[in-house]
Amino acid sequence: MTGTGNIVAALPFPTAAKPKLADSQLRDNLRRATHTIRDKRLRTVAELPEWERLRLAGAAIKDDVLARLPELLVEFEAAATAAGATVHWARDAAEACGIAVDLALSTGTREVVKIKSMATQEIGLNEALEAVGITPIETDLAELIVQLAGDTPSHILVPAIHYNRHQIRELFARRMPGVDLDALTDDPAALAEAARRHLRARFFSARVAISGANFAIAETGTLVVVESEGNGRMCLTLPETLISVVGVEKILPTVRDLDVFLQLLPRSSTGERMNPYTSAWTGVTPGDGPQQVHVILVDNGRSDVLADPVGRQALRCIRCSACLNVCPVYERVGGHAYGSVYPGPIGAILSPQLSGAGANATLPFASTLCGACFEACPVRIDIPEVLVHLRQEIVAAAGATPERAAMRAAAWVLRDRRRYSAALRAARRFAAPLRLVGRPDAVRHLPWPLTRWSASRDTPLPARETFREWWSRERA
């Protein structure tokens, strides 16, 4: 079944990216943040001489999971149910939201606290809760910033990466109820303290919490959340009811597999040796923590991705966002240009596969294919390979187009040395008058039908002399 929710771009990537490229403040914020995280990651990864072996192990475990996913999901359901949890299955975003909303309504609450969760963003759970009069409160600091701004996340790990601390201070002063304006500065510690005071009362009064999960252990029915602020620990222990929305690909076979991923994830995401908080829970423990535990296993297009022998490697993703932090395209346009909750290189391959066609069809072309994302990925997702694979599918589905005809003509010319030489001579004759009018190296705009080719790039003129001609002249 094709996925739905906040994974379908409303605008083609080139259209959405154009105004972002003109936003110099956005580019400054992105460059500073991504370079800080990527440098920190490189230092902590360099501490482990066995890093490549860990990457291979992570990829192998995930591939094993994908090869027997139905079996492991059933095993997880049986173990979680035996431990007192209730497991629900959702085919798409609407079904997942419907289950979560009904569960929240059944408690009579009008407010829920939330742990940062890509799965709940994907299915649009906040919007579904608000539609029935339940207020979701994001407790992750970056998610809280985005929620107070009425904005949407632009990064998987750092949703408010497009804001600097001065902007956040102004936002807190305007939107955070009860904030102490005298104590509020743009110092990070002061901003964190303001958020802590704002959220503490919500933690103590909340009867329902909603989470995602980084991992779901099939052999024990255990869910695992890793985080840095402690807000997750508060949500997982204080409320009476806990609802966890989990993508089906989050399964790991055994607890022992965590040994690999709890080394890969923190170093790749925040450049830390280990996460400050790692919470694991299995069903219900009488007298300790939530007494009603629900797990919603969400497909939402993942079965379609699993069926693609090349594209299925995208389901190895552990949402570390290392690929975003090294991507030259993401660094210049940010996450909103991708139109999906999954931005950057991983979003360019995951969103089109989850949702099918539409505006997402432009996402696989939002890449230079430089390969930095593959080098950074802790589970060795060959993103460039999948990008090319998806591009081939999109081009094949489009049928005959002027661009395809042009590429075939270029291939015909390049296959024969004499045809190539003749074409080069013709191009040089075309370029000669352009150089006379002051364009020595490149043309800014080409005439129709090549207008689109030069819409966002200069077209270099052919060299005045080819290497073969230079070689012949020098030898003579």
Coordinates of C-alpha atoms in Angstrom, one line a residue:
M1 CA 0.0 0.0 0.0
T2 CA 1.3 3.5 -0.9
G3 CA 2.3 5.6 2.0
T4 CA 0.5 8.8 3.0
G5 CA 0.9 11.6 5.4
N6 CA 3.6 14.3 5.6
I7 CA 5.9 12.6 3.1
V8 CA 4.4 14.0 -0.1
A9 CA 6.0 17.2 -1.3
A10 CA 3.5 19.9 -2.4
L11 CA 5.9 21.5 -4.8
P12 CA 8.6 20.2 -7.1
F13 CA 12.1 20.4 -5.5
P14 CA 13.5 23.0 -7.9
T15 CA 10.5 25.3 -7.2
A16 CA 10.7 24.9 -3.5
A17 CA 14.5 25.3 -3.4
K18 CA 14.7 28.5 -5.4
P19 CA 13.6 30.9 -2.6
K20 CA 15.7 29.0 0.0
L21 CA 18.8 29.6 -2.1
A22 CA 18.2 33.4 -1.8
D23 CA 17.9 33.3 2.0
S24 CA 21.4 34.1 3.2
Q25 CA 20.5 33.9 6.9
L26 CA 19.2 30.3 6.4
R27 CA 22.4 29.3 4.6
D28 CA 24.6 30.8 7.4
N29 CA 22.6 28.9 10.0
L30 CA 22.8 25.7 8.1
R31 CA 26.4 25.9 7.3
R32 CA 27.4 26.7 10.9
A33 CA 25.3 23.9 12.4
T34 CA 26.1 21.1 9.9
H35 CA 29.8 21.8 9.9
T36 CA 29.8 21.7 13.7
I37 CA 28.1 18.4 13.8
R38 CA 30.1 16.8 11.0
D39 CA 33.4 17.8 12.5
K40 CA 32.4 16.4 15.9
R41 CA 31.3 13.2 14.2
L42 CA 34.6 12.8 12.4
R43 CA 36.5 13.1 15.7
T44 CA 34.5 10.5 17.5
V45 CA 34.4 8.1 14.6
A46 CA 38.2 8.3 14.3
E47 CA 38.5 7.0 17.9
L48 CA 37.2 3.6 16.7
P49 CA 39.6 1.6 14.5
E50 CA 36.9 -1.0 14.0
W51 CA 34.4 1.6 12.6
E52 CA 34.2 0.0 9.2
R53 CA 33.5 -3.4 10.7
L54 CA 30.8 -1.8 12.8
R55 CA 29.2 -0.4 9.6
L56 CA 29.4 -3.7 7.9
A57 CA 27.8 -5.4 10.9
G58 CA 25.0 -2.8 11.1
A59 CA 24.2 -3.3 7.4
A60 CA 24.3 -7.1 7.7
I61 CA 21.9 -7.0 10.7
K62 CA 19.5 -4.7 9.0
D63 CA 19.6 -6.8 5.8
D64 CA 18.8 -9.9 7.8
V65 CA 15.8 -8.1 9.4
L66 CA 14.5 -7.1 5.9
A67 CA 14.9 -10.6 4.6
R68 CA 12.6 -12.0 7.4
L69 CA 10.6 -9.0 8.5
P70 CA 7.2 -10.6 8.7
E71 CA 8.6 -13.4 10.9
L72 CA 10.3 -10.9 13.2
L73 CA 7.3 -8.7 13.5
V74 CA 5.1 -11.6 14.6
E75 CA 7.8 -12.6 17.1
F76 CA 7.8 -9.0 18.5
E77 CA 4.0 -8.9 18.8
A78 CA 4.0 -12.1 20.7
A79 CA 6.7 -11.1 23.1
A80 CA 5.3 -7.6 23.7
T81 CA 1.8 -8.9 24.3
A82 CA 3.1 -11.5 26.7
A83 CA 4.7 -8.6 28.6
G84 CA 1.4 -6.7 28.9
A85 CA 1.5 -4.4 25.9
T86 CA -1.2 -4.1 23.3
V87 CA 0.1 -4.2 19.7
H88 CA -1.9 -2.6 16.9
W89 CA -1.2 -2.8 13.2
A90 CA -1.6 0.2 10.8
R91 CA -1.5 0.0 7.0
D92 CA -1.1 3.7 6.4
A93 CA -1.0 7.1 8.1
A94 CA -4.7 7.6 8.4
E95 CA -5.1 4.2 10.1
A96 CA -2.2 4.8 12.5
C97 CA -3.6 8.3 13.4
G98 CA -7.1 6.8 13.9
I99 CA -5.8 4.2 16.4
A100 CA -3.6 6.7 18.3
V101 CA -6.4 9.3 18.5
D102 CA -9.0 6.7 19.7
L103 CA -6.6 5.5 22.4
A104 CA -6.0 9.1 23.6
L105 CA -9.7 9.9 23.6
S106 CA -10.5 6.8 25.6
T107 CA -8.5 8.2 28.5
G108 CA -10.4 11.4 28.6
T109 CA -7.3 13.6 28.4
R110 CA -7.2 16.9 26.5
E111 CA -3.4 17.1 26.5
V112 CA -0.5 14.6 25.6
V113 CA 3.2 15.0 25.9
K114 CA 5.4 13.8 23.1
I115 CA 8.9 12.5 22.6
K116 CA 10.6 13.5 19.4
S117 CA 9.4 10.9 16.8
M118 CA 9.8 10.8 13.0
A119 CA 7.1 8.2 12.7
T120 CA 4.5 10.5 14.3
Q121 CA 5.6 13.4 12.1
E122 CA 5.3 11.1 9.1
I123 CA 1.7 10.2 9.8
G124 CA 0.7 13.7 10.8
L125 CA -0.3 12.7 14.3
N126 CA -0.2 16.2 15.8
E127 CA -2.7 17.5 13.2
A128 CA -5.0 14.5 13.9
L129 CA -4.9 15.1 17.7
E130 CA -5.6 18.8 17.3
A131 CA -8.6 18.0 15.1
V132 CA -10.3 16.2 18.0
G133 CA -9.4 18.9 20.6
I134 CA -6.3 17.2 22.1
T135 CA -3.2 19.4 22.5
P136 CA 0.1 17.6 21.7
I137 CA 3.1 19.1 23.5
E138 CA 6.5 18.5 22.0
T139 CA 9.0 18.0 24.8
D140 CA 12.2 17.8 22.7
L141 CA 13.8 21.3 22.8
A142 CA 14.2 21.6 19.0
E143 CA 10.7 20.2 18.4
L144 CA 9.3 22.7 21.0
I145 CA 11.0 25.6 19.1
V146 CA 9.4 24.4 15.9
Q147 CA 6.0 24.0 17.5
L148 CA 6.0 27.4 19.1
A149 CA 7.0 28.9 15.8
G150 CA 4.1 27.2 14.0
D151 CA 6.8 25.9 11.7
T152 CA 7.8 22.4 10.4
P153 CA 11.0 20.6 11.1
S154 CA 13.9 21.0 8.6
H155 CA 16.3 18.3 9.9
I156 CA 15.8 14.8 11.1
L157 CA 17.9 15.2 14.3
V158 CA 17.9 19.0 14.8
P159 CA 14.4 20.1 13.6
A160 CA 15.1 23.7 14.4
I161 CA 18.5 23.8 12.7
H162 CA 17.3 26.7 10.5
Y163 CA 17.1 29.0 13.6
N164 CA 19.9 30.7 15.4
R165 CA 19.9 31.4 19.1
H166 CA 18.9 35.1 18.6
Q167 CA 15.8 34.0 16.7
I168 CA 15.0 31.4 19.3
R169 CA 15.2 34.0 22.1
E170 CA 12.7 36.2 20.3
L171 CA 10.4 33.3 19.7
F172 CA 10.4 32.3 23.3
A173 CA 9.7 35.9 24.4
R174 CA 6.7 36.0 22.1
R175 CA 5.2 32.5 22.2
M176 CA 6.2 30.7 25.4
P177 CA 3.6 31.2 28.2
G178 CA 4.9 32.4 31.5
V179 CA 8.5 32.9 30.4
D180 CA 10.6 35.1 32.6
L181 CA 11.6 37.9 30.3
D182 CA 14.2 39.3 32.7
A183 CA 16.1 36.0 32.8
L184 CA 15.7 35.2 29.2
T185 CA 18.8 35.9 27.1
D186 CA 20.1 34.3 23.9
D187 CA 22.6 32.3 25.9
P188 CA 22.0 28.5 25.2
A189 CA 21.8 27.7 29.0
A190 CA 19.2 30.4 29.5
L191 CA 17.1 29.2 26.6
A192 CA 17.3 25.6 27.9
E193 CA 16.3 26.7 31.4
A194 CA 13.3 28.5 30.0
A195 CA 12.2 25.4 28.1
R196 CA 12.8 23.2 31.2
R197 CA 10.6 25.4 33.4
H198 CA 7.9 25.5 30.7
L199 CA 7.8 21.7 30.2
R200 CA 8.1 20.6 33.8
A201 CA 4.5 21.3 34.8
R202 CA 3.4 19.5 31.6
F203 CA 5.3 16.4 32.5
F204 CA 3.7 16.2 36.0
S205 CA 0.1 16.8 34.7
A206 CA 0.2 14.6 31.6
R207 CA -1.8 11.4 31.7
V208 CA -0.8 10.2 28.2
A209 CA 2.5 10.2 26.4
I210 CA 3.3 9.4 22.8
S211 CA 6.7 8.2 21.6
G212 CA 8.3 6.6 18.7
A213 CA 11.2 4.1 19.0
N214 CA 14.7 3.9 17.7
F215 CA 14.6 0.1 17.9
A216 CA 12.1 -2.7 18.6
I217 CA 13.6 -6.0 19.9
A218 CA 11.8 -9.0 18.4
E219 CA 13.0 -11.6 21.0
T220 CA 11.8 -9.7 24.0
G221 CA 9.1 -7.2 22.8
T222 CA 11.3 -4.3 24.1
L223 CA 11.2 -0.8 22.7
V224 CA 14.3 1.4 22.9
V225 CA 14.5 5.3 22.7
V226 CA 17.8 7.2 22.7
E227 CA 17.9 10.9 23.4
S228 CA 20.0 13.7 24.9
E229 CA 17.8 15.8 27.1
G230 CA 16.0 13.5 29.5
N231 CA 12.5 14.6 28.3
G232 CA 12.0 11.2 26.9
R233 CA 12.7 9.5 30.2
M234 CA 10.1 11.8 31.8
C235 CA 7.5 10.9 29.2
L236 CA 8.2 7.2 29.4
T237 CA 7.8 7.0 33.2
L238 CA 5.3 9.6 34.5
P239 CA 2.1 9.2 32.4
E240 CA -0.5 6.5 33.0
T241 CA -0.7 5.6 29.3
L242 CA 2.1 5.3 26.8
I243 CA 1.4 5.1 23.0
S244 CA 4.4 4.2 20.8
V245 CA 4.2 4.7 17.1
V246 CA 6.9 2.5 15.4
G247 CA 7.8 1.9 11.8
V248 CA 7.9 -1.8 11.0
E249 CA 11.6 -1.5 9.8
K250 CA 12.7 -0.6 13.4
I251 CA 12.8 -4.3 14.3
L252 CA 16.1 -5.8 15.5
P253 CA 16.2 -9.6 16.1
T254 CA 17.9 -9.7 19.6
V255 CA 19.0 -7.5 22.4
R256 CA 22.6 -8.3 21.5
D257 CA 22.2 -6.5 18.2
L258 CA 21.9 -3.2 20.2
D259 CA 25.6 -3.5 20.9
V260 CA 26.3 -2.5 17.3
F261 CA 23.7 0.2 16.9
L262 CA 24.3 1.9 20.2
Q263 CA 27.9 2.5 19.0
L264 CA 26.9 3.5 15.4
L265 CA 23.9 5.8 16.2
P266 CA 25.3 8.4 18.7
R267 CA 28.6 8.9 16.9
S268 CA 26.8 9.4 13.6
S269 CA 24.0 11.6 14.8
T270 CA 25.5 13.9 17.4
G271 CA 29.2 13.0 17.4
E272 CA 28.9 11.6 20.9
R273 CA 30.4 8.3 22.2
M274 CA 27.1 7.3 23.7
N275 CA 23.7 8.9 24.1
P276 CA 23.1 10.6 27.5
Y277 CA 19.8 8.7 27.9
T278 CA 19.0 5.3 26.6
S279 CA 15.5 4.1 27.7
A280 CA 14.2 0.5 27.2
W281 CA 10.9 -0.8 28.2
T282 CA 9.1 -4.1 27.8
G283 CA 5.3 -4.1 28.2
V284 CA 3.9 -3.2 31.6
T285 CA 5.6 -3.4 35.0
P286 CA 2.9 -3.3 37.8
G287 CA 3.3 -0.3 40.0
D288 CA 6.2 1.2 37.9
G289 CA 5.7 3.5 34.9
P290 CA 2.7 3.5 32.5
Q291 CA 0.1 0.9 33.2
Q292 CA -1.3 1.0 29.7
V293 CA 1.2 0.5 27.0
H294 CA 0.2 0.4 23.3
V295 CA 2.5 -0.2 20.3
I296 CA 1.3 0.8 16.8
L297 CA 3.3 -0.9 14.1
V298 CA 3.1 1.3 10.9
D299 CA 3.7 0.1 7.4
N300 CA 2.7 3.3 5.4
G301 CA 4.5 2.2 2.1
R302 CA 7.3 0.3 3.6
S303 CA 6.1 -3.0 2.1
D304 CA 6.5 -1.4 -1.3
V305 CA 10.0 -0.3 -0.5
L306 CA 10.8 -3.7 0.7
A307 CA 9.7 -5.2 -2.6
D308 CA 12.4 -3.2 -4.6
P309 CA 15.7 -5.1 -4.6
V310 CA 17.7 -1.9 -5.0
G311 CA 15.6 0.6 -3.1
R312 CA 15.0 -1.6 0.0
Q313 CA 18.3 -0.7 1.5
A314 CA 16.7 2.7 2.4
L315 CA 14.9 0.7 5.1
R316 CA 18.2 0.2 6.9
C317 CA 18.1 3.8 7.9
I318 CA 18.4 4.5 11.7
R319 CA 17.6 8.2 11.3
C320 CA 21.0 9.5 12.4
S321 CA 21.0 12.3 9.7
A322 CA 24.7 12.0 9.1
C323 CA 23.9 12.1 5.4
L324 CA 22.2 15.5 5.7
N325 CA 25.2 17.0 7.5
V326 CA 27.6 16.2 4.6
C327 CA 25.3 17.0 1.7
P328 CA 26.2 20.1 -0.3
V329 CA 22.6 20.4 -1.6
Y330 CA 21.0 20.2 1.9
E331 CA 23.5 22.7 3.2
R332 CA 22.3 25.3 0.7
V333 CA 18.6 24.8 0.7
G334 CA 17.7 23.2 4.1
G335 CA 15.0 20.7 4.8
H336 CA 11.8 22.5 3.9
A337 CA 12.7 22.4 0.2
Y338 CA 12.3 18.7 0.2
G339 CA 8.6 19.0 1.2
S340 CA 8.7 15.8 3.3
V341 CA 9.5 15.1 6.9
Y342 CA 12.5 13.2 5.6
P343 CA 14.8 15.8 4.0
G344 CA 18.3 15.5 2.6
P345 CA 19.8 12.5 0.8
I346 CA 17.9 9.8 2.7
G347 CA 14.7 11.7 2.1
A348 CA 15.5 11.9 -1.6
I349 CA 15.3 8.1 -1.8
L350 CA 12.9 7.3 1.0
S351 CA 10.0 9.7 0.4
P352 CA 9.6 8.9 -3.3
Q353 CA 9.6 5.2 -2.5
L354 CA 7.1 5.5 0.4
S355 CA 4.6 7.7 -1.4
G356 CA 5.0 6.8 -5.1
A357 CA 4.8 9.5 -7.7
G358 CA 3.7 13.2 -7.5
A359 CA 6.0 16.1 -6.7
N360 CA 8.3 13.6 -4.9
A361 CA 9.4 12.4 -8.4
T362 CA 11.8 15.4 -8.5
L363 CA 13.6 14.5 -5.2
P364 CA 15.9 11.8 -6.7
F365 CA 17.4 14.6 -8.9
A366 CA 18.1 16.8 -5.8
S367 CA 21.7 15.5 -5.6
T368 CA 25.1 16.0 -7.1
L369 CA 25.9 12.2 -6.7
C370 CA 29.1 13.2 -4.9
G371 CA 28.9 10.1 -2.7
A372 CA 29.5 11.9 0.6
C373 CA 26.2 10.5 2.0
F374 CA 27.3 6.9 1.4
E375 CA 30.7 7.5 3.1
A376 CA 28.9 9.0 6.2
C377 CA 26.1 6.4 6.4
P378 CA 26.6 4.1 9.5
V379 CA 24.7 1.3 7.8
R380 CA 26.2 1.7 4.4
I381 CA 23.1 2.7 2.4
D382 CA 24.4 3.3 -1.1
I383 CA 22.3 6.4 -1.6
P384 CA 23.8 7.4 -5.0
E385 CA 23.0 3.9 -6.3
V386 CA 19.4 4.2 -5.2
L387 CA 19.2 7.8 -6.6
V388 CA 20.3 6.6 -10.0
H389 CA 18.0 3.6 -9.8
L390 CA 15.0 5.9 -9.0
R391 CA 16.0 8.4 -11.8
Q392 CA 16.0 5.5 -14.3
E393 CA 12.5 4.5 -13.2
I394 CA 11.2 8.0 -13.4
V395 CA 12.8 8.6 -16.9
A396 CA 11.5 5.3 -18.2
A397 CA 8.0 6.1 -16.9
A398 CA 8.0 9.5 -18.6
G399 CA 8.4 7.9 -22.0
A400 CA 9.7 10.0 -24.9
T401 CA 10.8 13.5 -23.9
P402 CA 12.9 16.2 -25.6
E403 CA 15.6 15.6 -22.9
R404 CA 15.7 11.9 -23.6
A405 CA 15.9 12.5 -27.3
A406 CA 18.8 14.9 -26.7
M407 CA 20.6 12.4 -24.6
R408 CA 20.2 9.7 -27.2
A409 CA 21.6 12.1 -29.8
A410 CA 24.5 12.9 -27.6
A411 CA 25.2 9.2 -27.1
W412 CA 25.1 8.6 -30.8
V413 CA 27.7 11.4 -31.3
L414 CA 30.0 10.3 -28.5
R415 CA 30.1 6.7 -29.7
D416 CA 32.1 7.6 -32.8
R417 CA 35.4 9.6 -32.9
R418 CA 34.7 11.2 -36.3
R419 CA 31.2 12.2 -35.3
Y420 CA 32.5 13.6 -32.0
S421 CA 35.2 15.6 -33.8
A422 CA 32.7 17.0 -36.3
A423 CA 30.4 18.1 -33.5
L424 CA 33.2 19.7 -31.6
R425 CA 34.3 21.7 -34.7
A426 CA 30.7 22.9 -35.1
A427 CA 30.4 23.9 -31.5
R428 CA 33.7 25.9 -31.7
R429 CA 32.4 27.7 -34.8
F430 CA 29.2 28.5 -32.9
A431 CA 31.3 29.8 -30.0
A432 CA 33.6 32.0 -32.0
P433 CA 31.3 35.0 -32.3
L434 CA 30.2 34.7 -28.7
R435 CA 33.8 35.2 -27.6
L436 CA 34.0 38.3 -29.8
V437 CA 31.1 39.9 -27.8
G438 CA 32.8 39.4 -24.4
R439 CA 31.9 35.9 -23.3
P440 CA 35.2 34.1 -23.2
D441 CA 34.4 31.0 -21.2
A442 CA 30.6 30.4 -20.7
V443 CA 27.1 31.3 -21.9
R444 CA 24.6 32.3 -19.2
H445 CA 21.4 31.6 -21.2
L446 CA 21.0 29.2 -24.1
P447 CA 18.2 29.7 -26.7
W448 CA 15.2 27.5 -27.0
P449 CA 15.0 24.4 -26.9
L450 CA 18.0 24.4 -24.6
T451 CA 16.6 27.1 -22.3
R452 CA 16.0 24.9 -19.3
W453 CA 19.5 23.4 -19.4
S454 CA 21.0 26.8 -18.6
A455 CA 18.2 28.0 -16.3
S456 CA 20.3 27.3 -13.2
R457 CA 23.8 26.8 -14.6
D458 CA 26.3 28.5 -17.0
T459 CA 27.2 26.5 -20.1
P460 CA 30.9 26.4 -20.7
L461 CA 32.1 27.1 -24.3
P462 CA 34.3 24.5 -26.0
A463 CA 38.0 25.0 -25.6
R464 CA 39.8 26.9 -28.2
E465 CA 42.0 24.0 -28.8
T466 CA 41.4 20.3 -28.1
F467 CA 44.0 18.2 -26.3
R468 CA 44.5 16.1 -29.4
E469 CA 45.3 19.3 -31.4
W470 CA 47.6 20.6 -28.7
W471 CA 49.4 17.2 -28.6
S472 CA 49.9 17.2 -32.4
R473 CA 51.1 20.8 -32.4
E474 CA 53.6 20.2 -29.6
R475 CA 55.0 17.1 -31.1
A476 CA 55.3 18.7 -34.5

